[in-house]
Short mmCIF file of C-alpha atoms and ligand atoms in Angstrom, two decimals:
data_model
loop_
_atom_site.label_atom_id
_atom_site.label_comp_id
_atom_site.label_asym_id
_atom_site.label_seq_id
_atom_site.Cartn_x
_atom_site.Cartn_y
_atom_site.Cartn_z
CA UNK A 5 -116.58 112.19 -244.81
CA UNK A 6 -116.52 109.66 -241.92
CA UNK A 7 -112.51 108.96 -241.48
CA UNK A 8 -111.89 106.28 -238.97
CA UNK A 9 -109.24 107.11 -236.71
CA UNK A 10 -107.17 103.80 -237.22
CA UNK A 11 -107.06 104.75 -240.84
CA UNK A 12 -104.88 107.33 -240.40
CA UNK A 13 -101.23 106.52 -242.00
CA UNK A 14 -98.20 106.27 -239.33
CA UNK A 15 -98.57 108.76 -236.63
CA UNK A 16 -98.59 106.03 -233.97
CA UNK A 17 -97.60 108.60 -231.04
CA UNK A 18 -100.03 111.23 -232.11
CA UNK A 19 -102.79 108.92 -231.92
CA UNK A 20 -101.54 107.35 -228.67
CA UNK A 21 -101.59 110.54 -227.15
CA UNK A 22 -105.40 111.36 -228.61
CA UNK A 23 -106.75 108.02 -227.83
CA UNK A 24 -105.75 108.09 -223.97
CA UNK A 25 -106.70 111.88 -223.22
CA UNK A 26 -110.12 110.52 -224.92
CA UNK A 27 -110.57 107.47 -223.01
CA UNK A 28 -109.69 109.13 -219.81
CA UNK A 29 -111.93 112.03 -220.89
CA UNK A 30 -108.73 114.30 -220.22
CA UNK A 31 -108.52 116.15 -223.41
CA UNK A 32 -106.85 119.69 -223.78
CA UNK A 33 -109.09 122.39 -224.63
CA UNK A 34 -106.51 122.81 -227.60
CA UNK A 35 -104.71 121.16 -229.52
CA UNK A 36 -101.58 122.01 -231.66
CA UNK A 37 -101.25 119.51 -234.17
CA UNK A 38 -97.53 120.41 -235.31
CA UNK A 39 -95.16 118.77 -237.93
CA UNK A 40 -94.26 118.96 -241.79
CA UNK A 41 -96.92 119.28 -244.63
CA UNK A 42 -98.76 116.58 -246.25
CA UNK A 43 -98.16 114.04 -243.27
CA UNK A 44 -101.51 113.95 -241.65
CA UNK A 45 -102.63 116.61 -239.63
CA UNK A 46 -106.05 117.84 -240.70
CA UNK A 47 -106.98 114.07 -241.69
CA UNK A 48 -106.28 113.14 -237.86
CA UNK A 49 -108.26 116.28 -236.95
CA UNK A 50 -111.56 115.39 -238.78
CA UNK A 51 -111.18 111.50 -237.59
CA UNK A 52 -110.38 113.12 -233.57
CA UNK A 53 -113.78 114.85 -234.13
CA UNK A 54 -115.56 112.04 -235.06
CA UNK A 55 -113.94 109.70 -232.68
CA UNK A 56 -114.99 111.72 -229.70
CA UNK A 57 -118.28 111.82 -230.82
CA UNK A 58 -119.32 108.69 -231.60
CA UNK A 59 -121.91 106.85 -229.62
CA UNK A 60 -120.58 103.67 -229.56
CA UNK A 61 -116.25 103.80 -229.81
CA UNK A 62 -114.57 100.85 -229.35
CA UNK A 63 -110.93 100.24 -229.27
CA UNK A 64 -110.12 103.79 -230.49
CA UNK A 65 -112.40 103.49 -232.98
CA UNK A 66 -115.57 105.11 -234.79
CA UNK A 67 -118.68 102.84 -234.53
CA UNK A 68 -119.48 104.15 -238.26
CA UNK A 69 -123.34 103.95 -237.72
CA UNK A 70 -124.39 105.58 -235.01
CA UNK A 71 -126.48 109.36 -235.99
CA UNK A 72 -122.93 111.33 -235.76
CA UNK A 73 -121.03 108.76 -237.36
CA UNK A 74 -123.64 108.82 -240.17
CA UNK A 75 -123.48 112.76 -240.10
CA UNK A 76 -119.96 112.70 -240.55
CA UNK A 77 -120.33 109.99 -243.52
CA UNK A 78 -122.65 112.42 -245.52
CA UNK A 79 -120.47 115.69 -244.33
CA UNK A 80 -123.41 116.90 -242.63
CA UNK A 81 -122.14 116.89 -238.69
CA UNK A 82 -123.23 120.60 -237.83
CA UNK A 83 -120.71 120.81 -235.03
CA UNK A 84 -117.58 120.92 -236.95
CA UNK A 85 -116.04 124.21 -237.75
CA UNK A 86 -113.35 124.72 -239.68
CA UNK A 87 -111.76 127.94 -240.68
CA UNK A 88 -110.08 128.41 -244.27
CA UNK A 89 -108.51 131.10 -246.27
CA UNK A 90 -111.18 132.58 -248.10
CA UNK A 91 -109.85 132.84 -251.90
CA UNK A 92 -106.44 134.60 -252.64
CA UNK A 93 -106.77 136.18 -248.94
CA UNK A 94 -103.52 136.21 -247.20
CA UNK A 95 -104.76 135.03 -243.91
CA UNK A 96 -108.29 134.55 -241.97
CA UNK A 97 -110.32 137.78 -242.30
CA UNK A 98 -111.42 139.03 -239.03
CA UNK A 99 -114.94 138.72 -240.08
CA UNK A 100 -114.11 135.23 -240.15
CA UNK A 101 -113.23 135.26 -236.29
CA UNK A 102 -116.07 137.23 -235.30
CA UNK A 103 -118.55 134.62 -236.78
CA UNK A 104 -116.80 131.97 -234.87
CA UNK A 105 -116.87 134.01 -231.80
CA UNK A 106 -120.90 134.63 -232.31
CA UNK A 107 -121.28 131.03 -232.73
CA UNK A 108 -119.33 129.61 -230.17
CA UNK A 109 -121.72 131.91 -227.34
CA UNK A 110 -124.87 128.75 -228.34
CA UNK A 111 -124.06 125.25 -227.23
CA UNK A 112 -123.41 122.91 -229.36
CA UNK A 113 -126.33 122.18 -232.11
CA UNK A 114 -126.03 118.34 -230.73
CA UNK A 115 -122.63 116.83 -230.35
CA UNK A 116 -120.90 116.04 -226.99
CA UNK A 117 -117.88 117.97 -228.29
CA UNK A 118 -118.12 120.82 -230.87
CA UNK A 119 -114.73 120.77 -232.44
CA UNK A 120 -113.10 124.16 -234.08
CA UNK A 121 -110.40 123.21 -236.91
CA UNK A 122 -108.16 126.06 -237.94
CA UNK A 123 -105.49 124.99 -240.16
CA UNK A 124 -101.83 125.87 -241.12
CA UNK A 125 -102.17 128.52 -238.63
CA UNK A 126 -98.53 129.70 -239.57
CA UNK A 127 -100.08 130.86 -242.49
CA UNK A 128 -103.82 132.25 -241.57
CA UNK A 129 -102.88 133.79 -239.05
CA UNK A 130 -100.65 136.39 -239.95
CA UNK A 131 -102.65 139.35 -239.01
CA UNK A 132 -102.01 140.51 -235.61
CA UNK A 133 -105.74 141.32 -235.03
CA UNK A 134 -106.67 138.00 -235.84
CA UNK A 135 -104.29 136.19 -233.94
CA UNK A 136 -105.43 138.16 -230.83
CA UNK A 137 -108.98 137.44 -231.49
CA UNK A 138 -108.18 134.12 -231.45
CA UNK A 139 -106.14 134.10 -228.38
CA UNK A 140 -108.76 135.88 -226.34
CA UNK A 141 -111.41 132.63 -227.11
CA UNK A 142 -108.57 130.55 -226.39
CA UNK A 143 -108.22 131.94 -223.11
CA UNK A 144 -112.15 131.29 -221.98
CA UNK A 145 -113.19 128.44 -223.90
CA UNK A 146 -116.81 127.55 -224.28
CA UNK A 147 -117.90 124.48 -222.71
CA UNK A 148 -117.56 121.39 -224.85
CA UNK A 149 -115.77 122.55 -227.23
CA UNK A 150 -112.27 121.25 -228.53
CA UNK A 151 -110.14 123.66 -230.69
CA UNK A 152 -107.03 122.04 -232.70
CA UNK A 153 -104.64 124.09 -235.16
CA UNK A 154 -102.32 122.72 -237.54
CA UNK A 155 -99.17 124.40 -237.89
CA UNK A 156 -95.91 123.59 -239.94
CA UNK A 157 -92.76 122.74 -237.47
CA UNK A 158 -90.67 125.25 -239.51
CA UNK A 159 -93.48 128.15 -239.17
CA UNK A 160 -93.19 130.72 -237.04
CA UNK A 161 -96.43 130.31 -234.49
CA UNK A 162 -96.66 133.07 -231.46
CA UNK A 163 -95.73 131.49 -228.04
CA UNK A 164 -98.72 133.07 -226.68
CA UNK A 165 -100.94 130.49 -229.08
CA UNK A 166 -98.35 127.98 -227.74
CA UNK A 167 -98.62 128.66 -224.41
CA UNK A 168 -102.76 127.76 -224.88
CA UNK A 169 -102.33 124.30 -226.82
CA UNK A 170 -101.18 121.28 -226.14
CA UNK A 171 -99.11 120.76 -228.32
CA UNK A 172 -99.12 117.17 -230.52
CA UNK A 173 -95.68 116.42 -233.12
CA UNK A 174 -96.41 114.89 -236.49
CA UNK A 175 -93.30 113.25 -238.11
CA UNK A 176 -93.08 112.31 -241.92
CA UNK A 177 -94.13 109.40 -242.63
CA UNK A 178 -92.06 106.00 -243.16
CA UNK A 179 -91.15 106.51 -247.28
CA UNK A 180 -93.14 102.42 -247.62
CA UNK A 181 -96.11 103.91 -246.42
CA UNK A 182 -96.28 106.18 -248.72
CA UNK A 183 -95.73 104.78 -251.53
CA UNK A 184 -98.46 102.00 -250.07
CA UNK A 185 -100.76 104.70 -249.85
CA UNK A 186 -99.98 106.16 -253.44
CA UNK A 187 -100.23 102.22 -254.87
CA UNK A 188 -103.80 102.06 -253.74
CA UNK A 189 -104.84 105.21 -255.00
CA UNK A 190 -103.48 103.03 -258.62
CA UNK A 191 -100.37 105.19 -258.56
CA UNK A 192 -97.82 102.37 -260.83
CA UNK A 193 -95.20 100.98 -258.41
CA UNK A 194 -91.88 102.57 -259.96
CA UNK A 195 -93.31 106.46 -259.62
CA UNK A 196 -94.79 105.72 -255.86
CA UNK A 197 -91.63 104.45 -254.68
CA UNK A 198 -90.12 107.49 -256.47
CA UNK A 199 -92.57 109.82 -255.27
CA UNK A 200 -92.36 108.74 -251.36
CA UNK A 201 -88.27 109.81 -251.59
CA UNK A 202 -89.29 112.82 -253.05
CA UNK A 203 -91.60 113.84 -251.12
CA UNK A 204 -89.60 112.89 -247.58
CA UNK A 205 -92.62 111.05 -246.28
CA UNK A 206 -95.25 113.71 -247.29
CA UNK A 207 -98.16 112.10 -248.67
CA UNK A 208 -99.71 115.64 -249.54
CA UNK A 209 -96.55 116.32 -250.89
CA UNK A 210 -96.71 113.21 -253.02
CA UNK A 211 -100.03 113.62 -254.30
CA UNK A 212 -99.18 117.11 -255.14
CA UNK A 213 -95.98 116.60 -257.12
CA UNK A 214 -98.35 113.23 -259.22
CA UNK A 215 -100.99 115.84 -260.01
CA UNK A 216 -99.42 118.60 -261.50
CA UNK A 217 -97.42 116.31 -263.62
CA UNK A 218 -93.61 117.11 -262.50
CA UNK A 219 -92.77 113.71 -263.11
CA UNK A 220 -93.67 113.16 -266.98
CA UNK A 221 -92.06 116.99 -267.39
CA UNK A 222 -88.63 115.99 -265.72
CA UNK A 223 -88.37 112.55 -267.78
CA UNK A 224 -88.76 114.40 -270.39
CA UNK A 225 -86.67 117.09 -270.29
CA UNK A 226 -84.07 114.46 -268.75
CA UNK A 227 -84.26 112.13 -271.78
CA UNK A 228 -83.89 115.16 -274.01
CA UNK A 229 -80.88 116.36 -272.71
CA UNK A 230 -79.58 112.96 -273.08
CA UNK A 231 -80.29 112.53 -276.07
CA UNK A 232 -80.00 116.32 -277.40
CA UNK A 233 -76.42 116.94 -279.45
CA UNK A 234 -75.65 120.17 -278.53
CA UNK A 235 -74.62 121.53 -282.44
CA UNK A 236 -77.25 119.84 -283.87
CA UNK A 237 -79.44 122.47 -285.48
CA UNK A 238 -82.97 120.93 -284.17
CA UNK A 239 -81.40 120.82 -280.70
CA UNK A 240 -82.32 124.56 -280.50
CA UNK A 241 -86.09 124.29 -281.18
CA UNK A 242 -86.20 121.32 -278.27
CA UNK A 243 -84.82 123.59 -275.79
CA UNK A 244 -86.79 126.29 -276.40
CA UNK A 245 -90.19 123.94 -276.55
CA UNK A 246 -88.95 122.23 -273.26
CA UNK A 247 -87.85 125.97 -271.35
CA UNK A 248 -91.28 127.21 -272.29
CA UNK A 249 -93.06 123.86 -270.81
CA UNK A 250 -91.19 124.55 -267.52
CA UNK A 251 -91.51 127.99 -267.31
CA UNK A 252 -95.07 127.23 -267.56
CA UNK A 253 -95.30 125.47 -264.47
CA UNK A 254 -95.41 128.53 -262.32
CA UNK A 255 -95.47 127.93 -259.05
CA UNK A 256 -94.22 124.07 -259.45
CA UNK A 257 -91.06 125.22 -261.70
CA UNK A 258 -88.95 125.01 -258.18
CA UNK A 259 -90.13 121.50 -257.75
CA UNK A 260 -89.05 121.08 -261.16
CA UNK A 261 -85.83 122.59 -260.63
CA UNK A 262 -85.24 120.57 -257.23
CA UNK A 263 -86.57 117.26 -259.05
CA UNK A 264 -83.39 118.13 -261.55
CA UNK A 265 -81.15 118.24 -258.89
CA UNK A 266 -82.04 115.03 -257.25
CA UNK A 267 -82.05 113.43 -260.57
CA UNK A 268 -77.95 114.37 -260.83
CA UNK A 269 -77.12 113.59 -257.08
CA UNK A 270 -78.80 109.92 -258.11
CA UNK A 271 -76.06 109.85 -261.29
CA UNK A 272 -73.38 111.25 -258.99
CA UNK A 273 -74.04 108.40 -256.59
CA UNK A 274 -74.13 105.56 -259.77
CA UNK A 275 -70.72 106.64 -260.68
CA UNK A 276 -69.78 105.69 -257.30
CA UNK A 277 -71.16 102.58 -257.21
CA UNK A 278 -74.09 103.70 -255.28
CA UNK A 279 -77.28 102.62 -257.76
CA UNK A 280 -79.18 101.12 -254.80
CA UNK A 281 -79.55 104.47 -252.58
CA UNK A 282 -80.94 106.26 -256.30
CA UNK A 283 -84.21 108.36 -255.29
CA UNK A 284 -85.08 108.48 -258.83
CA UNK A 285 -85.86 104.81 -258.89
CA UNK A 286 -88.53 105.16 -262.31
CA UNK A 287 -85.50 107.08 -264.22
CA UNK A 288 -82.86 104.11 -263.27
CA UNK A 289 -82.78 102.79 -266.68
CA UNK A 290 -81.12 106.32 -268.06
CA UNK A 291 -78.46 106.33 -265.46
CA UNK A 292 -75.99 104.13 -267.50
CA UNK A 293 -76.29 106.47 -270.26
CA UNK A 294 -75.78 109.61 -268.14
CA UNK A 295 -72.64 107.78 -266.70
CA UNK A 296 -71.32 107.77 -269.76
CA UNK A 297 -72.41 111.56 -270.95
CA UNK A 298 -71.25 113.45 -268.02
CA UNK A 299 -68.28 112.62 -265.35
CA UNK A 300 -68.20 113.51 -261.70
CA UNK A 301 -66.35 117.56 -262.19
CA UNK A 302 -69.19 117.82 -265.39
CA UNK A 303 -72.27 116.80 -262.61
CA UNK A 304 -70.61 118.98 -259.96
CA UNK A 305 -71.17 122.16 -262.87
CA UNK A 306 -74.39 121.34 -262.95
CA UNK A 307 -75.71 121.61 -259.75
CA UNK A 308 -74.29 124.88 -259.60
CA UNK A 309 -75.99 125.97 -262.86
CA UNK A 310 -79.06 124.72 -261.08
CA UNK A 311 -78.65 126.54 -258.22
CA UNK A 312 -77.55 129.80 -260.04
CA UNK A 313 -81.05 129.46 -261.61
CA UNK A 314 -82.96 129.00 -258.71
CA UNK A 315 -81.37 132.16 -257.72
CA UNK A 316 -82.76 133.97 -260.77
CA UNK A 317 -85.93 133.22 -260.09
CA UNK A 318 -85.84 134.57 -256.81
CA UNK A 319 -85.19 137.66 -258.15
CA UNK A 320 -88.13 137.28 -260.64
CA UNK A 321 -85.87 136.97 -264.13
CA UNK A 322 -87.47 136.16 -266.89
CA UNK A 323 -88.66 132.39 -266.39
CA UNK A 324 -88.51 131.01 -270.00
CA UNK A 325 -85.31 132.72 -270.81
CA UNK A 326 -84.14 131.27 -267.19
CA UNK A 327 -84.73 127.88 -268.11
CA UNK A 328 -83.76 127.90 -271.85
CA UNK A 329 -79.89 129.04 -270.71
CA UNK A 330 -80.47 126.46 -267.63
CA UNK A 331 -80.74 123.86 -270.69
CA UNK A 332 -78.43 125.03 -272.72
CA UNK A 333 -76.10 124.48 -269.60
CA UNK A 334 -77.41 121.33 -268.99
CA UNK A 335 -76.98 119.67 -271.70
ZN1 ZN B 403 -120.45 106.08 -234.15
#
């Protein structure tokens, strides 16, 4: 896919920096493209490598039909190389490296820069032998060739990669872009505006969270325990139904449990007056009723209950019986 480098959401400095080490034809043999999840990274990689090898830029731009630009279009531009986890694996396989190394002893098939894109290197590269694989091609770079990684801030990264890259911060992105973005991908207004505060200005993030289906989940386990009275007799079936959804989530049930939370900070801050700085914008309409189900000391019980069950999940507890107390509590 052909991703024009203006397209790229926020990231003004980022692409600053890019677009002048381009135009100067001062570029870094690497690149460390650093900063949160879901705010850009790897997009802003592929458009780089297409940028610098256009035949006709112009103003920091792709030309969009020149033979690279059209290679890129059809995903068909032989000198990209990106290296992924293969399956469950826990980080690249040294095999992996080894190919990359045979390749990179040919010129490039026909680009002015071949570009190598290893991602969320905090994570592939865990394996010592790998890592120092990849440090020894860092060291003597083939010609015309541009390496960038992608690494989370928070991730631990060896200095001695550091020491090899220059190194390029991505921030998250402004929450009105985000929810922009999500609107044109026909995301409703109410849940994109909900999911940019969510997310913290991760549009990966975002995306994430509206695919798996959190959202519909939460409202509904929210509007249940609104409306649930606790010794009615059918309120015991609900629970259970609703603790065996959640537990169901699997690796999303902490989202879940952290969408909960910010849910009851939002009702803490309506009983103070507060309704306008509510992150759970598309749930504002139960917030009156909430007010009147559960006062400030009742909310403050809650988040602890919360927290307690995060706790037991850590720990690997049963999930479902987890979240059917957690309700019980909630309620
Ligand atoms: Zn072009």
């Amino acid at each position: 896919m052909l991703i024009p480098f203006q397209s790229i959401i926020g990231q003004e400095k980022a692409k600053h920096l890019l677009a002048i080490s381009f135009q100067r034809q001062k570029m870094s043999h690497a690149y460390l493209f650093r900063g949160p999840a879901g705010v850009g990274k790897k997009t802003c990689a592929q458009a780089f490598a297409a940028l610098i090898n256009c035949a006709a830029p112009g103003n920091d731009e792709v030309c969009g039909h020149c033979p690279s630009c059209l290679k890129f279009h059809s995903g068909n531009f032989p000198d990209l190389l990106q290296l992924e986890l293969q399956g469950t694996a826990s980080s690249i396989k040294i095999d992996q490296i080894r190919e990359l190394k045979k390749l990179l002893t040919y010129p490039p098939f026909e680009a002015s820069f071949r570009v190598v894109l290893i991602t969320d290197i905090h994570i592939t590269m865990r394996r010592k032998e790998v890592t120092n694989s990849l440090l020894k091609i860092l060291e003597e770079p083939p010609a015309n060739t541009l390496f960038i990684l992608t690494g989370d801030e928070a991730g631990d990264i060896l200095p001695t990669i550091l020491s090899r890259c220059q190194i390029i911060s991505f921030y998250p992105l402004p929450y009105e872009r985000v929810a922009q973005a999500l609107m044109r991908e026909k995301i409703d207004q109410d849940t994109a505006i909900t999911l940019s505060a969510i997310a913290e200005g991760s549009l990966g993030r975002a995306r994430l969270l509206y695919q798996e289906e959190l959202l519909p989940l939460r409202r509904e386990i929210i509007e249940n325990l609104l409306s649930l009275a606790p010794d009615h007799p059918d309120t015991v079936e609900s629970v259970f139904r609703l603790a065996e959804k959640a537990a169901g989530m699997k690796d999303n049930l902490e989202e879940l449990l952290d969408l909960l939370t910010i849910w009851l900070r939002d009702v803490m801050l309506a009983h103070k007056g507060l309704s306008a700085r509510v992150i759970s914008s598309d749930l504002r309409a139960c917030l009156p009723e909430a007010c009147r189900k559960w006062d400030f000391p009742v909310l403050a019980e809650k988040l602890q209950r919360i927290d307690r069950a995060r706790r037991q999940l850590l720990h690997n507890c049963n999930r479902t019986l987890v979240c059917e107390v957690l309700f019980f509590e909630l309620l």
